[in-house]
Tab-separated table of C-alpha atoms in Angstrom:
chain	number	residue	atom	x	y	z
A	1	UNK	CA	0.000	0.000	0.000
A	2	UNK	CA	1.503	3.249	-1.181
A	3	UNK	CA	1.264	6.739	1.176
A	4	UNK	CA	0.838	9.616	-1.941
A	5	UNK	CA	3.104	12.438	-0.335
A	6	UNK	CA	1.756	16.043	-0.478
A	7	UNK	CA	3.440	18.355	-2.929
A	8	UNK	CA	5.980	21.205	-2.763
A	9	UNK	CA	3.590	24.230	-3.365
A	10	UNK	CA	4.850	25.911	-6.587
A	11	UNK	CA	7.571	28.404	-6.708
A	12	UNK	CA	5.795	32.338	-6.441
A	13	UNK	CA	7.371	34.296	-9.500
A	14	UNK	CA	9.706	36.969	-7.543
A	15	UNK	CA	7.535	39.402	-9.777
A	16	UNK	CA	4.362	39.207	-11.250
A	17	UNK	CA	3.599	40.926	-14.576
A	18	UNK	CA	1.133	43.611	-15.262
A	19	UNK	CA	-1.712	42.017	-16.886
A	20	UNK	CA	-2.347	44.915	-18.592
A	21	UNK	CA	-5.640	47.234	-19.843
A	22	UNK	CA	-8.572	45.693	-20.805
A	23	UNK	CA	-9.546	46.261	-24.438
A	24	UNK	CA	-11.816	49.535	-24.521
A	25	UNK	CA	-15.056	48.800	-25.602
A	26	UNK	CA	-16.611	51.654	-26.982
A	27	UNK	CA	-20.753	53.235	-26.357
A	28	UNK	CA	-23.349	53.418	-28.554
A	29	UNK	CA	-23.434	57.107	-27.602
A	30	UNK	CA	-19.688	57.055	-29.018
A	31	UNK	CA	-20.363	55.158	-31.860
A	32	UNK	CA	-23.966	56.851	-32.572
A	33	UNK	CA	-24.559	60.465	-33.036
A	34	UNK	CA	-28.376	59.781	-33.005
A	35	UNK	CA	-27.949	58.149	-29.250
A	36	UNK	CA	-25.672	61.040	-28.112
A	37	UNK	CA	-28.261	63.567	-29.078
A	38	UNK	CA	-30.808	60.793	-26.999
A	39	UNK	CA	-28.364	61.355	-24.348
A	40	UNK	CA	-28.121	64.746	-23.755
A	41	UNK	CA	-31.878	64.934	-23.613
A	42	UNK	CA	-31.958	63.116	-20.920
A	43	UNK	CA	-29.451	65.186	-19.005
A	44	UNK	CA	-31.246	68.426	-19.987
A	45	UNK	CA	-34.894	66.418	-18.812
A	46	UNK	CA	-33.124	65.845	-15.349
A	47	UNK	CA	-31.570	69.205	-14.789
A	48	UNK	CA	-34.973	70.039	-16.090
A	49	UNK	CA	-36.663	68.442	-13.560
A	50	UNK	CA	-34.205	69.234	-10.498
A	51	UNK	CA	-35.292	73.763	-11.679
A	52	UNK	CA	-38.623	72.862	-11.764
A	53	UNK	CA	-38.604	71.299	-8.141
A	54	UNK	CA	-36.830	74.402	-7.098
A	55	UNK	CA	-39.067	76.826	-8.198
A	56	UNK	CA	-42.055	74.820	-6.785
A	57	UNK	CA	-40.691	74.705	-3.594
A	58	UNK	CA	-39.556	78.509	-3.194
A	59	UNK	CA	-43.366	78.684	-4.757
A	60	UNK	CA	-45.042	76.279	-2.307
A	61	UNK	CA	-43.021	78.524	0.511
A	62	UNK	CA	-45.211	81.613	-0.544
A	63	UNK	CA	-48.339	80.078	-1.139
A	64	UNK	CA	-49.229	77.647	1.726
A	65	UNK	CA	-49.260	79.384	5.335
A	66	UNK	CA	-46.747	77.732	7.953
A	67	UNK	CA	-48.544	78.819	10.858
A	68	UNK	CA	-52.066	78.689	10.985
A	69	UNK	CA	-52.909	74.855	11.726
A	70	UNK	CA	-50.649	71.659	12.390
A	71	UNK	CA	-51.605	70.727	8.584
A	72	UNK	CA	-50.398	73.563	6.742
A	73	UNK	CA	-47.206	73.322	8.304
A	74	UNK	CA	-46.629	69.879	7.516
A	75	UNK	CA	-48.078	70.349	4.148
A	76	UNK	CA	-45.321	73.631	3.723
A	77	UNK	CA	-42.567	71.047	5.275
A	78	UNK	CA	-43.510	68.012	3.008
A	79	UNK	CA	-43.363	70.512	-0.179
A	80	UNK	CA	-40.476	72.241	0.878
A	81	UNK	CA	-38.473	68.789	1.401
A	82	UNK	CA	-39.625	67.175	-1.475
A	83	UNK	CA	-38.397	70.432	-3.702
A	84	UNK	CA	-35.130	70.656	-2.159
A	85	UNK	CA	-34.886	66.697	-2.557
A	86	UNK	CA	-35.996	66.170	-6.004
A	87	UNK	CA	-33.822	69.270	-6.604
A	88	UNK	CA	-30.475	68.034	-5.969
A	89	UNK	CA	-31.440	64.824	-6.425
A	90	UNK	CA	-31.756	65.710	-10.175
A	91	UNK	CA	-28.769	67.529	-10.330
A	92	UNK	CA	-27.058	64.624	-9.061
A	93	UNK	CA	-28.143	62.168	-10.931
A	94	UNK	CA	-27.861	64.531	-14.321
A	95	UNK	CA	-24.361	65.040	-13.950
A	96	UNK	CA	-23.561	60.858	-13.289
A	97	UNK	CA	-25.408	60.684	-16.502
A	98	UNK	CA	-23.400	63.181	-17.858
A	99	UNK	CA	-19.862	61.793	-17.594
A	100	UNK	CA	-20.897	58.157	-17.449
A	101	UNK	CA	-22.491	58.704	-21.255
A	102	UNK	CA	-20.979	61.454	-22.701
A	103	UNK	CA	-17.819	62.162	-21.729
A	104	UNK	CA	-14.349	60.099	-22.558
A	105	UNK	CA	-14.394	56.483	-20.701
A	106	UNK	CA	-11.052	55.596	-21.915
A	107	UNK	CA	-8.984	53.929	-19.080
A	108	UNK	CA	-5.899	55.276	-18.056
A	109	UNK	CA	-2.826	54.442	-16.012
A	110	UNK	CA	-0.545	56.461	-14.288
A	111	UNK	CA	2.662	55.154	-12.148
A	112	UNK	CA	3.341	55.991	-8.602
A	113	UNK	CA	5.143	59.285	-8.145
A	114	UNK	CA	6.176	61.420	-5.547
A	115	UNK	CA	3.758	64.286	-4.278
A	116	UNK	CA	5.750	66.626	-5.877
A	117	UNK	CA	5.627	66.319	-9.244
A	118	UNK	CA	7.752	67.997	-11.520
A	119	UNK	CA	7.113	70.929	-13.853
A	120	UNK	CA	6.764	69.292	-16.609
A	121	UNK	CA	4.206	66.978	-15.450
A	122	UNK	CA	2.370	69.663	-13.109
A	123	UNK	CA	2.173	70.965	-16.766
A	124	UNK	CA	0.393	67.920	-17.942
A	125	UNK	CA	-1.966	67.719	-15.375
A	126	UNK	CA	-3.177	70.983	-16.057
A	127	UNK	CA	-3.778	70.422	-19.759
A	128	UNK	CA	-5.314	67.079	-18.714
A	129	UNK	CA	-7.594	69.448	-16.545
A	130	UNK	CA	-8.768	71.686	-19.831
A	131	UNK	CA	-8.752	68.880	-22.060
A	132	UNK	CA	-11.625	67.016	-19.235
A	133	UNK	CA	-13.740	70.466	-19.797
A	134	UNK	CA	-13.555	70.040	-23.455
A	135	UNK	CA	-14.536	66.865	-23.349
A	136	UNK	CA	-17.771	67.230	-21.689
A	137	UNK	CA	-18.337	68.701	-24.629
A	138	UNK	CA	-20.107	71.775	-22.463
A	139	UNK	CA	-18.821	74.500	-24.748
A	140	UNK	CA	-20.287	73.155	-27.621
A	141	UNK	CA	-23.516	71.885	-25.868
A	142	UNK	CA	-25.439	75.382	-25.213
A	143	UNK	CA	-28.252	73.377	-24.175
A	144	UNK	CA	-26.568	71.651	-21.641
A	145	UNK	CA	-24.528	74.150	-20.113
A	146	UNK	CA	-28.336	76.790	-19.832
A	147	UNK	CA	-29.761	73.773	-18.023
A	148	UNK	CA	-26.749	73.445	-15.637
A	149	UNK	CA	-26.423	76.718	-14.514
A	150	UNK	CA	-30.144	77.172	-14.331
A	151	UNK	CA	-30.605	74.072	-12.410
A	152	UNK	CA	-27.417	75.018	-9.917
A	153	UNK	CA	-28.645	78.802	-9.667
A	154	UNK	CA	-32.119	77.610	-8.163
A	155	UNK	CA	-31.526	73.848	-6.377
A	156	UNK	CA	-30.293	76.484	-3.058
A	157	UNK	CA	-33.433	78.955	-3.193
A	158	UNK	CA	-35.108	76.308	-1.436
A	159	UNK	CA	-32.304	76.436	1.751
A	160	UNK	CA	-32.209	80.170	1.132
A	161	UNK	CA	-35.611	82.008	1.105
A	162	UNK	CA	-37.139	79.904	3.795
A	163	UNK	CA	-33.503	80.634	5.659
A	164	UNK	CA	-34.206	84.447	5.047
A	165	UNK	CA	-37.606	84.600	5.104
A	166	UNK	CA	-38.104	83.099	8.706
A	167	UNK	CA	-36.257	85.832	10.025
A	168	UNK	CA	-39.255	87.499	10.183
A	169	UNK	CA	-39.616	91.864	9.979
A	170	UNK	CA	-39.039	92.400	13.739
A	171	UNK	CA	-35.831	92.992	14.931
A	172	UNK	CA	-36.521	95.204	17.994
A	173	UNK	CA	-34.279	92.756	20.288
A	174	UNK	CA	-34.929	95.066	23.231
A	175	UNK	CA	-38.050	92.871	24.248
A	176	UNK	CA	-35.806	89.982	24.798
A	177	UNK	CA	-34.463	91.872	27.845
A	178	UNK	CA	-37.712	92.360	29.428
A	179	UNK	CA	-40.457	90.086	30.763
A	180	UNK	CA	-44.299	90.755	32.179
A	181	UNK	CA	-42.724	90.701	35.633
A	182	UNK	CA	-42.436	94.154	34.949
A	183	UNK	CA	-45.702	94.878	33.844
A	184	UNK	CA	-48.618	96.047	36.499
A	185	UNK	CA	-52.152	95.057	35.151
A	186	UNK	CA	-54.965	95.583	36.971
A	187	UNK	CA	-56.121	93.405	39.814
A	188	UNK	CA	-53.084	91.638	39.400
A	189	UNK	CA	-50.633	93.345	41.348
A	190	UNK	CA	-49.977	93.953	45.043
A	191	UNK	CA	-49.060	97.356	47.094
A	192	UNK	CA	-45.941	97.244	48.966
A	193	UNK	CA	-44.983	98.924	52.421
A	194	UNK	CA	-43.309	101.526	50.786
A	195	UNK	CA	-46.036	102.614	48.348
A	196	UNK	CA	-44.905	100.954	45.224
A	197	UNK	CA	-46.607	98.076	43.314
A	198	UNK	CA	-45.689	94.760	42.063
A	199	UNK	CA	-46.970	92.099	39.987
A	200	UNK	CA	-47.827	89.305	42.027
A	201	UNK	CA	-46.181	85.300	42.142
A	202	UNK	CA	-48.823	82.753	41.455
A	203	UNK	CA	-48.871	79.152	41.030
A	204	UNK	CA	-48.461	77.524	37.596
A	205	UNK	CA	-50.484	76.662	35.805
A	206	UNK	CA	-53.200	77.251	38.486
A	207	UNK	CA	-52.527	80.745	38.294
A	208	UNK	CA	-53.617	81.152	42.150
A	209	UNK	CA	-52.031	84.222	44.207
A	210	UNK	CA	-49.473	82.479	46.320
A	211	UNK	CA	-48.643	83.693	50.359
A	212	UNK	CA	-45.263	84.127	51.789
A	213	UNK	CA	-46.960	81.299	54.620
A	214	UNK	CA	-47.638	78.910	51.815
A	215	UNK	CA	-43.943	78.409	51.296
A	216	UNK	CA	-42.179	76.213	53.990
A	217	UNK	CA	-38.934	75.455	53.953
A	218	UNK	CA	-37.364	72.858	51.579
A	219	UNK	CA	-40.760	73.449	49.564
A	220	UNK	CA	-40.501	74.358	45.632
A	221	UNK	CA	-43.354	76.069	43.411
A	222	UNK	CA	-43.173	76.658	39.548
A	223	UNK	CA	-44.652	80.256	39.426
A	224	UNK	CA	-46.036	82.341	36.389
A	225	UNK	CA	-46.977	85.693	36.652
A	226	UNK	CA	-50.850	86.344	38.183
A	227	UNK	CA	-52.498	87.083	34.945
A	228	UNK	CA	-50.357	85.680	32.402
A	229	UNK	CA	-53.321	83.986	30.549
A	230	UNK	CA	-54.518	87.888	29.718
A	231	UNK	CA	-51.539	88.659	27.800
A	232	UNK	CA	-51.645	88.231	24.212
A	233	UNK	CA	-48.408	86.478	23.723
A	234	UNK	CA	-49.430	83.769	26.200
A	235	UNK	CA	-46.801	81.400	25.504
A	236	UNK	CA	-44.051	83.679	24.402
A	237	UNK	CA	-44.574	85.607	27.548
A	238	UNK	CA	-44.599	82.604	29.817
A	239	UNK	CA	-41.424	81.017	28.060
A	240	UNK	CA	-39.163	83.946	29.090
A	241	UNK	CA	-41.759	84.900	32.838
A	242	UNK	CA	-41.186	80.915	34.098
A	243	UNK	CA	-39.887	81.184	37.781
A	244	UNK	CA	-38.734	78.691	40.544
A	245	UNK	CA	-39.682	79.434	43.769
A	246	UNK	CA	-38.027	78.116	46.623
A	247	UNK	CA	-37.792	78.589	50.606
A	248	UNK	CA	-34.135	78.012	52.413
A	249	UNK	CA	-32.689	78.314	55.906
A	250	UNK	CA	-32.111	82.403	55.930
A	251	UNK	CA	-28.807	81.382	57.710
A	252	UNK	CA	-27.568	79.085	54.499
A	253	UNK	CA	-28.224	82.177	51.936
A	254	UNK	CA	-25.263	83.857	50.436
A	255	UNK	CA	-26.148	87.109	49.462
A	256	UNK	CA	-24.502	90.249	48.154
A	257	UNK	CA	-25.151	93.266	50.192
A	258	UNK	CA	-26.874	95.243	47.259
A	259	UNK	CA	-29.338	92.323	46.579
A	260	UNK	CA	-30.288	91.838	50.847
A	261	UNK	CA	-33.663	92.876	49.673
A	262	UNK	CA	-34.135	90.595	46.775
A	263	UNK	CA	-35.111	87.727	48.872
A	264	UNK	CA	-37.751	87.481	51.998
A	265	UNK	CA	-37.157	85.174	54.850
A	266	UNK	CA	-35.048	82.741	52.610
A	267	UNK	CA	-37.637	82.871	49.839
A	268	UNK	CA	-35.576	82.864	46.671
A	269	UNK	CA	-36.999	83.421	43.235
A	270	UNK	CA	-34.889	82.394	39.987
A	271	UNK	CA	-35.742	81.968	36.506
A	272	UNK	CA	-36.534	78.845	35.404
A	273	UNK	CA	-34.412	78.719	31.979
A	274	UNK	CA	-31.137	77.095	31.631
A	275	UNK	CA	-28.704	79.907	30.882
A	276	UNK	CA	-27.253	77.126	28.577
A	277	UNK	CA	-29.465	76.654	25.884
A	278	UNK	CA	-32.521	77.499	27.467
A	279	UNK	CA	-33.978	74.005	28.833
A	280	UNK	CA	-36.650	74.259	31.884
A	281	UNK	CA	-34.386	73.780	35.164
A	282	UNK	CA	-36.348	71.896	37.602
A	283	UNK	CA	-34.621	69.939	39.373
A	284	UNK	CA	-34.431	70.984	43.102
A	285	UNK	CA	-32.194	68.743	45.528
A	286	UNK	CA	-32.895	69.839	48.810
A	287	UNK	CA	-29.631	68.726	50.528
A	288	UNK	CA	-27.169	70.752	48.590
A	289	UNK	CA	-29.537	73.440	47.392
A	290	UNK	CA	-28.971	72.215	43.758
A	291	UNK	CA	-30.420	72.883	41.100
A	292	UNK	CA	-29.982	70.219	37.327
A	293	UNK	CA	-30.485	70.961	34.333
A	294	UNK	CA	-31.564	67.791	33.017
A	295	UNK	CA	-30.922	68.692	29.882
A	296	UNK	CA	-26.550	69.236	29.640
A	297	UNK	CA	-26.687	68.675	33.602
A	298	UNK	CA	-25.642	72.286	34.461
A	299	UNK	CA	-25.881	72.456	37.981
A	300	UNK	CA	-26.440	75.835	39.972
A	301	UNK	CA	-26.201	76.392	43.699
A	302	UNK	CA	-29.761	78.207	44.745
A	303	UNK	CA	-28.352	79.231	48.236
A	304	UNK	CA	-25.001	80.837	46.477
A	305	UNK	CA	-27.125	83.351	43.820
A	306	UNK	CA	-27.592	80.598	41.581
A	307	UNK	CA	-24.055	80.442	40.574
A	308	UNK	CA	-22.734	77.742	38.281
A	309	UNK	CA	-21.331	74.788	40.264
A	310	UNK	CA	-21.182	72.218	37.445
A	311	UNK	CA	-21.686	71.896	33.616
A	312	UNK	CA	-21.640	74.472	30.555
A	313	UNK	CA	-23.757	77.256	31.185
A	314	UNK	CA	-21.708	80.306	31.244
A	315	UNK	CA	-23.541	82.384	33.841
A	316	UNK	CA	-25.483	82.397	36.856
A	317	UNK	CA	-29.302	82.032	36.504
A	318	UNK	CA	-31.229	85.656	36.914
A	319	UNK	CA	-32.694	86.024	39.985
A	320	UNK	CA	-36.151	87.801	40.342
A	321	UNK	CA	-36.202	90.442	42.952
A	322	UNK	CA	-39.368	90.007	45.319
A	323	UNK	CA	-41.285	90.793	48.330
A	324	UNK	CA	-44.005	90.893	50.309
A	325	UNK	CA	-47.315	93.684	49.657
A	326	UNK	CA	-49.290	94.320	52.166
A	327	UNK	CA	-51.659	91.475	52.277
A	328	UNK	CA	-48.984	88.884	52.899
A	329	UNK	CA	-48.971	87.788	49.078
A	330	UNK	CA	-45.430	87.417	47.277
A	331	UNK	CA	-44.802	90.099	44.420
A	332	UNK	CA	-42.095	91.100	42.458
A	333	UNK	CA	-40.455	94.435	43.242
A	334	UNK	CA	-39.262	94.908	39.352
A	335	UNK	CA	-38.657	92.772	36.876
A	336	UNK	CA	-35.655	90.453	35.687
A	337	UNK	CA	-31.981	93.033	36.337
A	338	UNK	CA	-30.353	90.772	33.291
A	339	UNK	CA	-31.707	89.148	30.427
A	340	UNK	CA	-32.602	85.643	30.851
A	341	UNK	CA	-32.115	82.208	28.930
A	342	UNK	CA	-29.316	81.841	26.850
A	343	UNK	CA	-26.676	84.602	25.786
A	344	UNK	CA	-28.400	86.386	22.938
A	345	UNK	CA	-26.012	88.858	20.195
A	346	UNK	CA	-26.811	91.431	21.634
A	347	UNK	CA	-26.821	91.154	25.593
A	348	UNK	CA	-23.692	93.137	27.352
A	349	UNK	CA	-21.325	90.734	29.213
């Protein structure tokens, strides 16, 4: 009985040769003016077809109102995504038409070289550069080269006019340092011992008048202005009014001496929005006097003026000056001294 013995793999060649280019094999669009001509209407159809979804969009912008009902904004959103979409989708697909039908498929190779190259090739590869724009053939295609540039020119209006036009025509950013604190409606406001008015704390959303007793210590209400619901910005107002009432230990408070007054019998008022990027801060630990952000984590200290203990807001949050009127209801003496949320362009550091 005979053992067959496995075999010596073969030798590897120290080198192998370059198998070389395949043979070209030419288009029918090379070979066929008739298909060429076929060709380029179909790349003037699709830039065709990415204007036309431009202009319906920038159209569709105009036409249907954004902010009347929960429909007509997602109608204006659907029309204004499809446009931009179908938009550059057509341009992108035109232009893979473009040089995968029309322009020069020949395979070529090019050795290794340093980055550097040499004048003479630098040279080269510039000529190779204007020969490529010749051969698209764009300078003798008129057609072609209207329906790029008009499809390019309008695929952005889309990004652009809604861009501009939500700007909107008001750009009185004054109002963004103010807040209905500072406001004194009628039978909303309270008289204080020395004469002077305020607009009274009450409970959110309840909107119910709230005593200095009411608070104990270690006890946290979410406060509004009394009244809010009669403004006619409701929500706008409320988004930049939002408080955070709280009661501490008088002996734990650190306060400057110019804002003694601000607080009454370790009832602190701060606003409720994130100096960050404007998240509701509501998050109360009793222990440490914390207050969380639960949206970055910033963390400020409520018994140190709201200063920033933790995370990335950049500045304390504004505290609202208050007191007591005369029948034992909180109110607050003026409104906001700072801005409040985020840094805005135009607040002084």
């Amino acid at each position: 009985m005979s053992i067959d013995r496995p075999t010596a793999p073969p030798a590897l060649p120290e080198r192998f040769e370059n198998p070389g280019v395949e043979e070209h094999k030419p288009r029918l669009s090379d070979v066929d003016p008739r298909e060429a001509r076929l060709v380029e209407r179909q790349v003037v159809m699709l830039f065709g077809i990415s204007t036309l979804a431009s202009l319906v969009a920038v159209v569709a912008y105009f036409l249907i109102p954004s902010e009347d009902t929960l429909g007509s904004v997602r109608t204006a959103t659907l029309v204004l995504g499809l446009g931009l979409g179908i938009g550059m989708l057509g341009i992108g697909v035109a232009a893979i038409h473009w040089s995968k039908s029309l322009m020069n498929n020949m395979e070529r190779v090019e050795q290794r070289h340093p980055q550097r190259s040499d004048a003479d090739t630098r040279a080269v590869a510039g000529q190779m550069m204007v020969d490529g724009i010749d051969d698209s053939g764009i300078a003798r295609r008129p057609l072609l080269k209207g329906a790029l540039v008009g499809a390019a020119a309008l695929a952005p209006l889309p990004i652009l006019v809604p861009l501009v036009g939500g700007l909107g025509g008001d750009w009185n950013v004054s109002k963004l340092k103010h807040t209905v604190w500072g406001d004194h409606p009628e039978g909303f406001v309270g008289t204080l011992p020395d004469g002077s008015v305020g607009r009274r704390l009450a409970r959110d959303p309840e909107d119910t008048p709230i005593r200095a007793t009411d608070v104990t210590i270690g006890s946290v209400f979410h406060v509004i202005p009394h009244g809010l619901s009669e403004e006619e910005e409701y929500y706008e107002e409320k988004a930049k009014a939002v408080v955070l009432l709280v009661r501490l230990d008088p002996r734990v408070l650190k306060e400057r001496p110019e804002r003694a007054d601000w607080s009454y019998d370790g009832i602190v008022a701060y606003s409720k929005i994130c100096t960050h990027v404007g998240c509701p801060v509501a998050l109360y630990e009793q222990q440490t006097h914390h207050l969380l952000c639960p949206c970055h984590q910033s963390t400020f200290d409520i018994a140190d003026e709201a200063k920033v203990v933790f995370g990335p807001a950049g500045r304390p949050l504004p505290q609202l000056p208050i007191a007591v009127d005369d029948e034992g209801y909180l109110v607050a003496r003026s409104d906001f001294t700072e801005p409040v949320g985020p840094t805005f362009w135009e607040r002084l550091r």
